[in-house]
Amino acid sequence: MAGKKITLSHKAVASTLLEVIVSMVLIVLVAGIAMAIFGHVSRLSLSAKKAAAYAVLEERMELLEYHPADSSASSSNSDISIEQEIQPYLSNKHLQQVHLTARDAHHNEIASLDKIIISP
Amino acid sequence: MVRASALYIVIIIALVIAVLCSSLIVSAYYYREGYQHKFRYDQLENNLASGINIVLESNDTTFQISKSMSLFGHNNDSVSLRQVMWGVYDIGTVRSFIGKDTLSRCFMIGHEIDSAKWGALYLSDNDRPLSVSGKTSITGDAFLPKAGIQAAYVNGIAYTGSKNLLTGKKKASEKVLPLPDTARPMQLSKLFSLKGDHLNQRDSVQNSFFDPVNIYNLDKNAEVVSNVRLKGNIVLTSDTTLTLDSSAKLDGILVYAPAIVVKSGFRGNCQLFAKDSISVGKNCHFTYPSCLGIIRTRRTPIEQTPAQINLGPDCSVEGLIFTYEAQIKEPKAVMMLGKQDTIRGMIYAPGHLQLSDSTWVEGSVFTSGFLYKSPTTLFENYLINVSLDGQALSRYFLGGEAAPATTQKKKVLKWLEKK
């Protein structure tokens, strides 16, 4: 008796190595493409900070145009600071070019606004 | 234990993930599109407002021809500006554009009132006092002759108004009325000879101020403009007397003719310019900003009759009524207002001004002399049962280019069109 012969009465329940590899590649590929596109779209979208900065700049511009006495050269509003630059426009003494810049706490530019207003 | 055929399960899961990610991406894309659209239009609005400010502060000739420019030297701040004469007022058109996105505005421009020169009355000094009788009231500052103002008893009517005769400051007037800007009447006088298409009176015509002007010339035969609606950038000219029927609806247009007759019951918003006379029937109403003006740059031997503006009873005019003669000669121009007429704005009469019972002027009267006609007598510098109220005029009232007592400061008088 040299030994007993083993016979498999049923097939093993498992995935082949090829199937698993292809599956992993597929998942990584789909997730990668999705992340890349989503990141790109998000990067170009409006951030809440930017929207708030524009609102503050527009408010300041209105103040400069209609109530110039109430506006100062630079000011900060919570974590947004505003810088304003006013210069004559095209040598017309009745026109002013106003350039407003909103910056965050790290002094990075968030938004800017240019407008020509009539000198008060 | 992972079952066999896991690839199928993974493909389905990958598809679900892909669909979820795609929907996120699509929503983010539309959000970005919406935001960028709003941002672009905010910028266009901002550039448009800048362009409007430039037009308001420019002199008349700078933008006669449409001019495109970059406001700040960037690539998203282009504007196109234009300012043209429109009767005694101006029309400004501003267009701002970024790529294919465009915003346009068209507006009428007027001049701010000069409060130092403005008064309820400016009567030039002809060494004769102003006499008031009946229920005459003058509210506001008045520029009067050195001889002053006095109460008078005329035609059996005594003065029954305020004891002070005048509510406001009394200031000294000069011998000559403040002169209007002469350039505008001279420019307007050249437009009497404009030629254009024949007006088909069965149609209604509306022309945008963004488009070239439509000029309609009536024939040499005196024509009645009736049953027609004309609106916007339209000029109507005639070689002879032009009659406006009450069935004609005019909105914002200009009319030039040697003589103009407006039939009773007319209602509209227009600027009428004549060389000889403007005759308005009863119960006619001209809404703001309207203008009735006589312009005579030279007087030919045929034109020896005085220029005349005659308003029937119960009329109202909101805007400007004036006569302009390059050389004031006798017989002087005469302006006659009917009973219970209401004028909101300015009357500039360097000739004679004849006011009737219960004439009400909310604004300012500039004249060299008043006339009052009774059945038997002609009185000079008498005001009887007339109200002149310089303070009742809206503080938003703006004068025309030719009007005196206005400053160089221009403002938007009326928004006409937007695209």
Coordinates of C-alpha atoms in Angstrom, one line a residue:
Chain A
M1 CA 0.0 0.0 0.0
A2 CA 1.8 3.0 -1.2
G3 CA -0.9 5.4 -0.2
K4 CA -4.4 6.6 -0.9
K5 CA -5.4 8.4 -4.0
I6 CA -7.1 11.8 -3.4
T7 CA -9.8 12.7 -5.8
L8 CA -11.6 16.1 -6.0
S9 CA -15.3 15.6 -6.1
H10 CA -16.1 19.4 -6.7
K11 CA -14.4 22.5 -8.0
A12 CA -12.9 25.1 -5.6
V13 CA -15.0 28.3 -5.1
A14 CA -12.6 31.2 -5.8
S15 CA -11.6 34.0 -8.3
T16 CA -8.8 33.6 -10.6
L17 CA -5.8 35.9 -10.1
L18 CA -6.5 37.5 -13.5
E19 CA -10.1 38.5 -12.4
V20 CA -8.9 40.1 -9.2
I21 CA -6.2 42.1 -10.9
V22 CA -8.5 43.3 -13.7
S23 CA -11.1 44.3 -11.0
M24 CA -8.6 46.2 -9.0
V25 CA -7.3 48.0 -12.1
L26 CA -10.8 49.0 -13.1
I27 CA -11.7 50.4 -9.7
V28 CA -8.5 52.4 -9.5
L29 CA -9.0 53.7 -13.0
V30 CA -12.6 54.8 -12.5
A31 CA -11.9 56.3 -9.1
G32 CA -8.8 58.1 -10.5
I33 CA -10.5 59.7 -13.4
A34 CA -13.5 60.7 -11.2
M35 CA -11.2 62.3 -8.7
A36 CA -9.2 64.2 -11.3
I37 CA -12.3 65.6 -13.0
F38 CA -13.9 66.5 -9.7
G39 CA -10.8 68.2 -8.4
H40 CA -10.6 70.2 -11.6
V41 CA -14.2 71.3 -11.4
S42 CA -13.9 72.1 -7.7
R43 CA -10.8 74.1 -8.2
L44 CA -12.5 76.4 -10.8
S45 CA -15.7 76.7 -8.8
L46 CA -16.6 79.6 -6.5
S47 CA -15.5 79.2 -3.0
A48 CA -17.6 80.6 -0.2
K49 CA -14.6 82.8 0.7
K50 CA -14.4 84.2 -2.8
A51 CA -18.2 84.9 -2.9
A52 CA -18.0 86.7 0.4
A53 CA -15.0 88.7 -0.9
Y54 CA -16.9 89.9 -4.0
A55 CA -19.9 90.9 -1.9
V56 CA -17.7 92.9 0.4
L57 CA -15.9 94.6 -2.6
E58 CA -19.2 95.5 -4.2
E59 CA -20.5 97.0 -0.9
R60 CA -17.3 99.0 -0.6
M61 CA -17.5 100.2 -4.2
E62 CA -21.1 101.4 -3.6
L63 CA -20.0 103.2 -0.5
L64 CA -17.1 104.9 -2.4
E65 CA -19.5 106.0 -5.2
Y66 CA -22.4 107.3 -3.2
H67 CA -21.1 107.9 0.4
P68 CA -17.3 108.6 -0.1
A69 CA -17.0 110.2 3.4
D70 CA -17.9 106.9 5.1
S71 CA -15.1 104.8 3.4
S72 CA -11.5 104.7 4.5
A73 CA -8.4 103.8 2.4
S74 CA -8.1 100.2 3.7
S75 CA -10.1 98.2 6.1
S76 CA -10.7 94.6 7.2
N77 CA -13.9 92.7 7.5
S78 CA -13.6 89.6 9.6
D79 CA -10.8 87.6 7.9
I80 CA -11.0 89.6 4.6
S81 CA -8.9 92.8 4.3
I82 CA -9.6 95.3 1.5
E83 CA -7.1 97.5 -0.2
Q84 CA -8.3 100.4 -2.4
E85 CA -6.4 102.3 -5.0
I86 CA -7.9 105.5 -6.5
Q87 CA -6.4 107.4 -9.4
P88 CA -7.7 109.9 -12.0
Y89 CA -9.0 108.2 -15.1
L90 CA -7.7 109.3 -18.5
S91 CA -6.8 112.7 -17.1
N92 CA -10.4 113.6 -16.6
K93 CA -10.6 115.3 -13.2
H94 CA -14.3 114.3 -12.8
L95 CA -13.6 110.6 -13.2
Q96 CA -11.7 108.2 -10.9
Q97 CA -10.5 104.7 -11.5
V98 CA -11.1 102.6 -8.3
H99 CA -9.2 99.3 -7.9
L100 CA -10.3 97.2 -4.9
T101 CA -8.5 94.1 -3.8
A102 CA -9.7 91.6 -1.2
R103 CA -7.0 89.6 0.7
D104 CA -7.3 86.7 3.1
A105 CA -5.5 86.4 6.5
H106 CA -2.3 85.2 4.7
H107 CA -2.4 88.2 2.4
N108 CA -3.3 86.2 -0.6
E109 CA -5.5 87.9 -3.2
I110 CA -9.0 86.5 -3.2
A111 CA -10.9 88.9 -5.5
S112 CA -10.5 92.3 -7.2
L113 CA -12.9 94.8 -8.6
D114 CA -12.3 97.8 -11.0
K115 CA -14.7 100.5 -11.7
I116 CA -14.8 104.1 -13.0
I117 CA -16.8 106.4 -10.8
I118 CA -17.6 110.1 -10.9
S119 CA -15.6 112.1 -8.4
P120 CA -17.7 113.1 -5.5
Chain B
M1 CA -14.6 33.7 0.8
V2 CA -14.6 35.4 -2.5
R3 CA -16.9 33.7 -4.9
A4 CA -15.9 33.0 -8.5
S5 CA -16.8 35.5 -11.2
A6 CA -15.9 38.5 -8.9
L7 CA -15.1 40.5 -12.1
Y8 CA -18.8 40.8 -12.9
I9 CA -19.5 42.1 -9.4
V10 CA -16.6 44.5 -9.5
I11 CA -17.7 45.8 -12.9
I12 CA -21.2 46.6 -11.5
I13 CA -19.7 48.3 -8.5
A14 CA -17.4 50.3 -10.7
L15 CA -20.4 51.3 -12.9
V16 CA -22.3 52.5 -9.8
I17 CA -19.3 54.4 -8.6
A18 CA -18.9 55.9 -12.1
V19 CA -22.5 57.0 -12.3
L20 CA -22.3 58.6 -8.8
C21 CA -19.1 60.4 -9.7
S22 CA -20.5 61.5 -13.1
S23 CA -23.6 63.0 -11.4
L24 CA -21.4 64.8 -8.9
I25 CA -19.2 66.1 -11.8
V26 CA -22.2 67.2 -13.9
S27 CA -23.7 69.1 -10.9
A28 CA -20.4 70.7 -10.2
Y29 CA -20.0 71.6 -13.9
Y30 CA -23.4 73.3 -14.0
Y31 CA -22.8 75.0 -10.7
R32 CA -19.5 76.4 -12.2
E33 CA -21.2 77.4 -15.4
G34 CA -23.9 79.2 -13.4
Y35 CA -21.4 80.9 -11.2
Q36 CA -19.2 82.0 -14.1
H37 CA -22.2 83.3 -16.0
K38 CA -23.2 85.4 -13.0
F39 CA -19.7 86.5 -12.5
R40 CA -19.4 87.5 -16.2
Y41 CA -22.7 89.4 -16.0
D42 CA -21.7 91.1 -12.8
Q43 CA -18.5 92.2 -14.5
L44 CA -20.5 93.4 -17.6
E45 CA -22.8 95.4 -15.3
N46 CA -19.8 96.9 -13.6
N47 CA -18.2 97.8 -16.9
L48 CA -21.6 99.2 -18.1
A49 CA -21.8 101.4 -15.1
S50 CA -18.2 102.6 -15.7
G51 CA -19.1 103.4 -19.3
I52 CA -22.2 105.3 -18.3
N53 CA -20.1 107.4 -15.9
I54 CA -17.6 108.1 -18.7
V55 CA -20.4 109.3 -21.0
L56 CA -21.9 111.5 -18.3
E57 CA -18.6 113.2 -17.7
S58 CA -17.6 113.6 -21.4
N59 CA -18.2 116.7 -23.4
D60 CA -20.8 116.5 -26.2
T61 CA -18.4 115.8 -29.1
T62 CA -16.2 113.0 -27.7
F63 CA -18.6 110.1 -28.4
Q64 CA -20.6 111.5 -31.3
I65 CA -19.4 108.5 -33.2
S66 CA -19.5 105.2 -31.4
K67 CA -16.2 104.5 -29.8
S68 CA -15.0 101.1 -28.5
M69 CA -12.4 101.0 -25.8
S70 CA -10.9 98.8 -23.1
L71 CA -11.6 100.4 -19.7
F72 CA -8.6 99.1 -17.7
G73 CA -6.4 97.5 -20.3
H74 CA -7.6 94.0 -19.4
N75 CA -9.1 91.5 -21.9
N76 CA -12.6 91.5 -20.3
D77 CA -13.5 95.1 -20.0
S78 CA -14.5 96.3 -23.4
V79 CA -17.1 98.9 -23.8
S80 CA -18.6 100.8 -26.7
L81 CA -19.8 104.3 -26.0
R82 CA -21.9 106.8 -27.9
Q83 CA -23.6 110.1 -27.2
V84 CA -25.9 111.9 -29.6
M85 CA -27.9 115.1 -29.5
W86 CA -31.7 114.5 -29.1
G87 CA -33.5 117.8 -29.2
V88 CA -32.5 119.8 -26.1
Y89 CA -31.4 116.6 -24.4
D90 CA -28.8 114.0 -25.2
I91 CA -29.0 110.3 -25.7
G92 CA -26.3 108.0 -24.4
T93 CA -25.8 104.4 -25.5
V94 CA -23.4 102.1 -23.7
R95 CA -22.6 98.5 -24.6
S96 CA -20.2 96.3 -22.6
F97 CA -19.1 93.0 -23.9
I98 CA -17.0 89.9 -22.9
G99 CA -16.8 87.4 -25.7
K100 CA -20.3 86.8 -27.0
D101 CA -22.0 88.2 -23.8
T102 CA -23.2 91.7 -24.2
L103 CA -25.2 94.1 -22.1
S104 CA -26.5 97.4 -23.5
R105 CA -28.2 100.4 -22.0
C106 CA -29.7 103.5 -23.7
F107 CA -30.6 106.5 -21.6
M108 CA -31.6 110.2 -21.9
I109 CA -29.2 112.7 -20.4
G110 CA -30.2 116.0 -18.7
H111 CA -28.4 118.7 -16.8
E112 CA -28.6 119.4 -13.1
I113 CA -30.3 122.6 -12.0
D114 CA -28.0 125.3 -10.8
S115 CA -29.5 126.2 -7.4
A116 CA -27.7 129.6 -7.3
K117 CA -29.3 130.7 -10.5
W118 CA -32.6 129.0 -10.1
G119 CA -35.6 130.8 -8.9
A120 CA -39.4 130.8 -9.2
L121 CA -39.1 133.9 -11.4
Y122 CA -36.4 135.8 -13.3
L123 CA -37.8 139.0 -14.6
S124 CA -35.2 141.1 -16.4
D125 CA -34.8 144.7 -15.2
N126 CA -36.7 147.0 -17.6
D127 CA -36.9 149.8 -15.0
R128 CA -40.5 148.7 -14.3
P129 CA -41.8 147.0 -11.1
L130 CA -43.6 143.7 -11.1
S131 CA -47.2 144.2 -10.1
V132 CA -49.3 141.4 -8.6
S133 CA -53.0 141.2 -8.3
G134 CA -55.7 138.7 -7.3
K135 CA -54.6 135.4 -5.9
T136 CA -51.1 135.6 -7.3
S137 CA -48.5 133.7 -5.4
I138 CA -44.7 133.5 -5.9
T139 CA -43.1 130.7 -3.9
G140 CA -39.3 130.5 -4.0
D141 CA -36.5 132.9 -4.7
A142 CA -37.2 135.6 -7.4
F143 CA -34.9 137.7 -9.4
L144 CA -36.7 141.0 -9.8
P145 CA -36.1 144.5 -11.2
K146 CA -34.7 147.1 -8.9
A147 CA -38.1 148.7 -8.9
G148 CA -39.2 145.7 -7.0
I149 CA -42.6 144.1 -6.6
Q150 CA -45.9 145.7 -5.6
A151 CA -49.5 144.8 -5.0
A152 CA -51.9 146.3 -7.6
Y153 CA -55.6 146.8 -8.2
V154 CA -56.4 145.8 -11.8
N155 CA -59.7 145.4 -13.5
G156 CA -61.5 145.6 -10.2
I157 CA -59.3 142.8 -8.8
A158 CA -57.3 143.6 -5.6
Y159 CA -54.3 141.6 -4.4
T160 CA -55.4 138.9 -1.9
G161 CA -52.2 136.9 -1.6
S162 CA -49.5 136.8 1.1
K163 CA -48.5 140.1 2.7
N164 CA -44.9 139.6 1.8
L165 CA -45.9 139.3 -1.9
L166 CA -43.1 136.8 -2.3
T167 CA -42.2 133.7 -0.3
G168 CA -38.5 133.4 -0.7
K169 CA -35.4 135.6 -1.2
K170 CA -35.7 138.7 -3.4
K171 CA -32.6 139.0 -5.7
A172 CA -31.7 141.7 -8.2
S173 CA -32.1 140.8 -11.9
E174 CA -30.0 142.1 -14.8
K175 CA -31.2 144.0 -17.8
V176 CA -30.7 140.9 -20.0
L177 CA -31.9 137.5 -19.2
P178 CA -29.3 134.8 -18.5
L179 CA -28.4 133.5 -21.9
P180 CA -28.9 129.9 -22.8
D181 CA -26.1 127.9 -24.4
T182 CA -26.4 129.1 -28.0
A183 CA -24.6 126.1 -29.5
R184 CA -27.5 123.8 -29.1
P185 CA -30.2 126.0 -30.7
M186 CA -27.8 126.6 -33.6
Q187 CA -27.3 122.8 -34.0
L188 CA -31.1 122.2 -33.8
S189 CA -31.8 124.9 -36.4
K190 CA -29.8 122.9 -39.0
L191 CA -32.2 119.9 -38.6
F192 CA -35.2 121.7 -40.0
S193 CA -34.0 120.8 -43.5
L194 CA -33.6 117.1 -42.8
K195 CA -34.9 114.9 -45.6
G196 CA -36.1 111.4 -45.2
D197 CA -38.7 108.8 -46.2
H198 CA -42.4 109.5 -46.6
L199 CA -44.4 108.6 -43.6
N200 CA -47.0 106.0 -44.2
Q201 CA -49.7 107.1 -41.7
R202 CA -51.4 103.7 -41.6
D203 CA -48.4 102.2 -39.8
S204 CA -47.1 102.4 -36.3
V205 CA -43.4 102.9 -36.2
Q206 CA -41.1 102.1 -33.4
N207 CA -37.3 102.5 -33.7
S208 CA -34.7 101.6 -31.2
F209 CA -32.1 104.1 -30.1
F210 CA -29.5 101.4 -30.7
D211 CA -30.3 101.6 -34.4
P212 CA -29.8 104.5 -36.9
V213 CA -32.4 107.3 -36.7
N214 CA -35.5 107.1 -38.8
I215 CA -36.3 110.4 -40.5
Y216 CA -39.7 110.9 -42.0
N217 CA -40.4 114.0 -44.2
L218 CA -43.9 115.1 -44.8
D219 CA -44.8 116.7 -48.2
K220 CA -44.9 120.4 -48.9
N221 CA -48.6 120.3 -48.5
A222 CA -49.8 120.9 -45.0
E223 CA -50.4 117.4 -43.6
V224 CA -52.2 116.2 -40.5
V225 CA -50.4 113.4 -38.6
S226 CA -53.2 111.3 -37.3
N227 CA -54.0 107.7 -36.3
V228 CA -50.4 106.8 -36.1
R229 CA -48.1 105.7 -33.3
L230 CA -44.5 106.8 -33.5
K231 CA -42.1 105.8 -30.8
G232 CA -38.4 106.1 -30.2
N233 CA -35.6 107.1 -32.5
I234 CA -37.7 108.9 -35.0
V235 CA -37.5 112.5 -36.4
L236 CA -40.5 114.0 -38.2
T237 CA -39.9 117.0 -40.4
S238 CA -42.1 119.1 -42.6
D239 CA -41.5 121.9 -45.2
T240 CA -44.7 123.6 -44.1
T241 CA -47.2 123.7 -41.3
L242 CA -47.5 120.3 -39.6
T243 CA -50.6 119.4 -37.6
L244 CA -50.6 116.8 -34.9
D245 CA -54.0 115.3 -34.4
S246 CA -55.1 114.0 -31.0
S247 CA -55.2 110.5 -32.4
A248 CA -51.5 110.6 -33.1
K249 CA -49.5 108.9 -30.3
L250 CA -46.0 110.3 -30.1
D251 CA -43.5 108.9 -27.7
G252 CA -40.0 110.3 -27.4
I253 CA -39.8 111.6 -31.0
L254 CA -38.6 114.9 -32.4
V255 CA -40.7 117.1 -34.7
Y256 CA -39.3 120.0 -36.8
A257 CA -41.5 122.2 -38.9
P258 CA -41.8 125.9 -39.8
A259 CA -45.1 125.9 -37.8
I260 CA -46.8 123.3 -35.7
V261 CA -50.4 123.0 -34.8
V262 CA -51.4 120.6 -32.0
K263 CA -55.1 119.7 -32.0
S264 CA -57.1 119.7 -28.8
G265 CA -56.9 116.6 -26.6
F266 CA -53.4 115.5 -27.7
R267 CA -51.4 113.5 -25.3
G268 CA -47.8 112.5 -25.8
N269 CA -44.1 112.8 -25.0
C270 CA -42.2 114.6 -27.7
Q271 CA -40.0 117.6 -28.5
L272 CA -41.6 120.1 -31.0
F273 CA -39.4 122.7 -32.7
A274 CA -40.7 125.3 -35.0
K275 CA -39.4 128.4 -36.7
D276 CA -42.5 130.5 -36.6
S277 CA -45.2 129.3 -34.3
I278 CA -46.5 126.5 -32.1
S279 CA -50.2 126.5 -31.4
V280 CA -51.6 124.0 -29.0
G281 CA -55.3 123.4 -28.6
K282 CA -57.1 122.9 -25.3
N283 CA -56.6 120.0 -22.9
C284 CA -53.3 118.8 -24.4
H285 CA -50.8 117.1 -22.2
F286 CA -47.0 116.7 -22.8
T287 CA -45.3 114.4 -20.4
Y288 CA -41.8 114.7 -19.0
P289 CA -39.4 115.2 -20.7
S290 CA -41.1 117.2 -23.4
C291 CA -40.1 120.4 -25.1
L292 CA -41.9 123.2 -27.1
G293 CA -39.4 125.5 -28.7
I294 CA -39.2 128.2 -31.3
I295 CA -35.8 128.6 -32.9
R296 CA -35.0 131.5 -35.2
T297 CA -31.3 131.9 -36.1
R298 CA -32.1 134.6 -38.6
R299 CA -35.2 136.5 -39.5
T300 CA -36.0 136.8 -43.2
P301 CA -38.2 139.6 -44.5
I302 CA -41.1 137.1 -44.7
E303 CA -40.6 136.2 -41.0
Q304 CA -41.4 139.6 -39.7
T305 CA -44.3 138.4 -37.6
P306 CA -43.3 137.6 -34.0
A307 CA -42.5 134.0 -33.1
Q308 CA -45.3 132.7 -31.1
I309 CA -46.1 129.8 -28.7
N310 CA -49.7 129.6 -27.9
L311 CA -51.1 127.1 -25.4
G312 CA -54.8 126.6 -25.1
P313 CA -56.6 126.2 -21.7
D314 CA -56.3 123.2 -19.4
C315 CA -53.0 122.1 -21.0
S316 CA -50.0 120.7 -19.1
V317 CA -46.3 120.6 -20.2
E318 CA -43.6 118.9 -18.3
G319 CA -40.2 119.9 -19.4
L320 CA -39.1 123.0 -21.3
I321 CA -40.9 125.8 -23.2
F322 CA -38.6 128.3 -24.9
T323 CA -38.1 130.8 -27.7
Y324 CA -34.7 131.4 -29.1
E325 CA -33.8 134.2 -31.5
A326 CA -30.2 134.8 -32.4
Q327 CA -30.9 138.5 -32.6
I328 CA -33.8 139.8 -30.5
K329 CA -35.6 142.4 -32.6
E330 CA -39.0 144.0 -32.4
P331 CA -41.6 142.5 -32.6
K332 CA -40.4 140.2 -29.9
A333 CA -41.4 136.6 -29.6
V334 CA -44.6 136.1 -27.6
M335 CA -45.5 133.1 -25.4
M336 CA -49.2 132.8 -24.4
L337 CA -50.4 130.3 -21.8
G338 CA -54.1 129.6 -21.4
K339 CA -56.4 129.4 -18.4
Q340 CA -55.6 126.7 -15.9
D341 CA -52.5 125.6 -17.7
T342 CA -49.9 123.7 -15.7
I343 CA -46.2 123.9 -16.5
R344 CA -43.8 121.6 -14.6
G345 CA -40.3 122.7 -15.6
M346 CA -38.9 125.8 -17.1
I347 CA -40.3 128.6 -19.3
Y348 CA -37.7 130.7 -21.1
A349 CA -39.3 133.7 -22.8
P350 CA -36.8 136.4 -23.8
G351 CA -39.7 138.1 -25.5
H352 CA -43.1 138.6 -23.9
L353 CA -44.9 136.1 -21.7
Q354 CA -48.6 136.3 -21.4
L355 CA -50.1 134.2 -18.5
S356 CA -53.8 133.7 -18.0
D357 CA -56.0 133.1 -15.0
S358 CA -55.0 130.2 -12.8
T359 CA -51.9 129.4 -14.7
W360 CA -49.7 127.2 -12.5
V361 CA -46.0 127.0 -13.0
E362 CA -44.1 124.4 -10.9
G363 CA -40.5 125.4 -11.7
S364 CA -39.0 128.5 -13.1
V365 CA -40.0 131.4 -15.4
F366 CA -37.4 133.4 -17.2
T367 CA -38.8 136.4 -19.1
S368 CA -38.1 139.9 -20.2
G369 CA -41.7 141.0 -19.4
F370 CA -45.2 139.9 -18.7
L371 CA -48.2 140.9 -20.6
Y372 CA -51.7 140.9 -19.3
K373 CA -54.5 141.6 -21.8
S374 CA -57.9 142.8 -20.6
P375 CA -60.7 143.4 -23.1
T376 CA -59.7 147.0 -23.2
T377 CA -56.2 147.4 -21.9
L378 CA -52.8 145.8 -22.2
F379 CA -50.8 145.7 -19.0
E380 CA -47.1 145.2 -18.8
N381 CA -45.4 143.3 -16.0
Y382 CA -48.7 142.4 -14.3
L383 CA -49.4 139.0 -12.8
I384 CA -53.0 138.3 -12.0
N385 CA -54.3 135.0 -10.4
V386 CA -51.1 133.2 -11.3
S387 CA -49.0 130.7 -9.2
L388 CA -45.3 130.5 -9.7
D389 CA -43.8 127.8 -7.4
G390 CA -40.1 127.2 -7.7
Q391 CA -40.1 124.8 -4.7
A392 CA -42.8 122.5 -6.0
L393 CA -40.7 121.1 -8.8
S394 CA -39.4 117.6 -8.3
R395 CA -35.8 117.5 -7.0
Y396 CA -35.1 115.0 -9.7
F397 CA -36.0 117.5 -12.5
L398 CA -33.2 117.9 -15.0
G399 CA -33.0 120.6 -17.6
G400 CA -31.9 120.4 -21.2
E401 CA -28.7 121.4 -22.8
A402 CA -30.1 124.8 -24.1
A403 CA -31.7 125.7 -20.8
P404 CA -30.3 128.5 -18.6
A405 CA -29.7 128.0 -14.9
T406 CA -28.4 124.5 -15.4
T407 CA -24.9 123.2 -14.5
Q408 CA -22.5 121.3 -16.6
K409 CA -23.2 118.2 -14.5
K410 CA -25.1 115.6 -16.4
K411 CA -27.3 112.9 -15.1
V412 CA -29.4 110.1 -16.4
L413 CA -32.8 111.7 -17.0
K414 CA -34.6 108.5 -18.2
W415 CA -33.7 104.9 -19.0
L416 CA -34.9 104.3 -22.5
E417 CA -33.9 100.8 -23.5
K418 CA -31.9 97.8 -22.2
K419 CA -30.7 94.7 -23.8

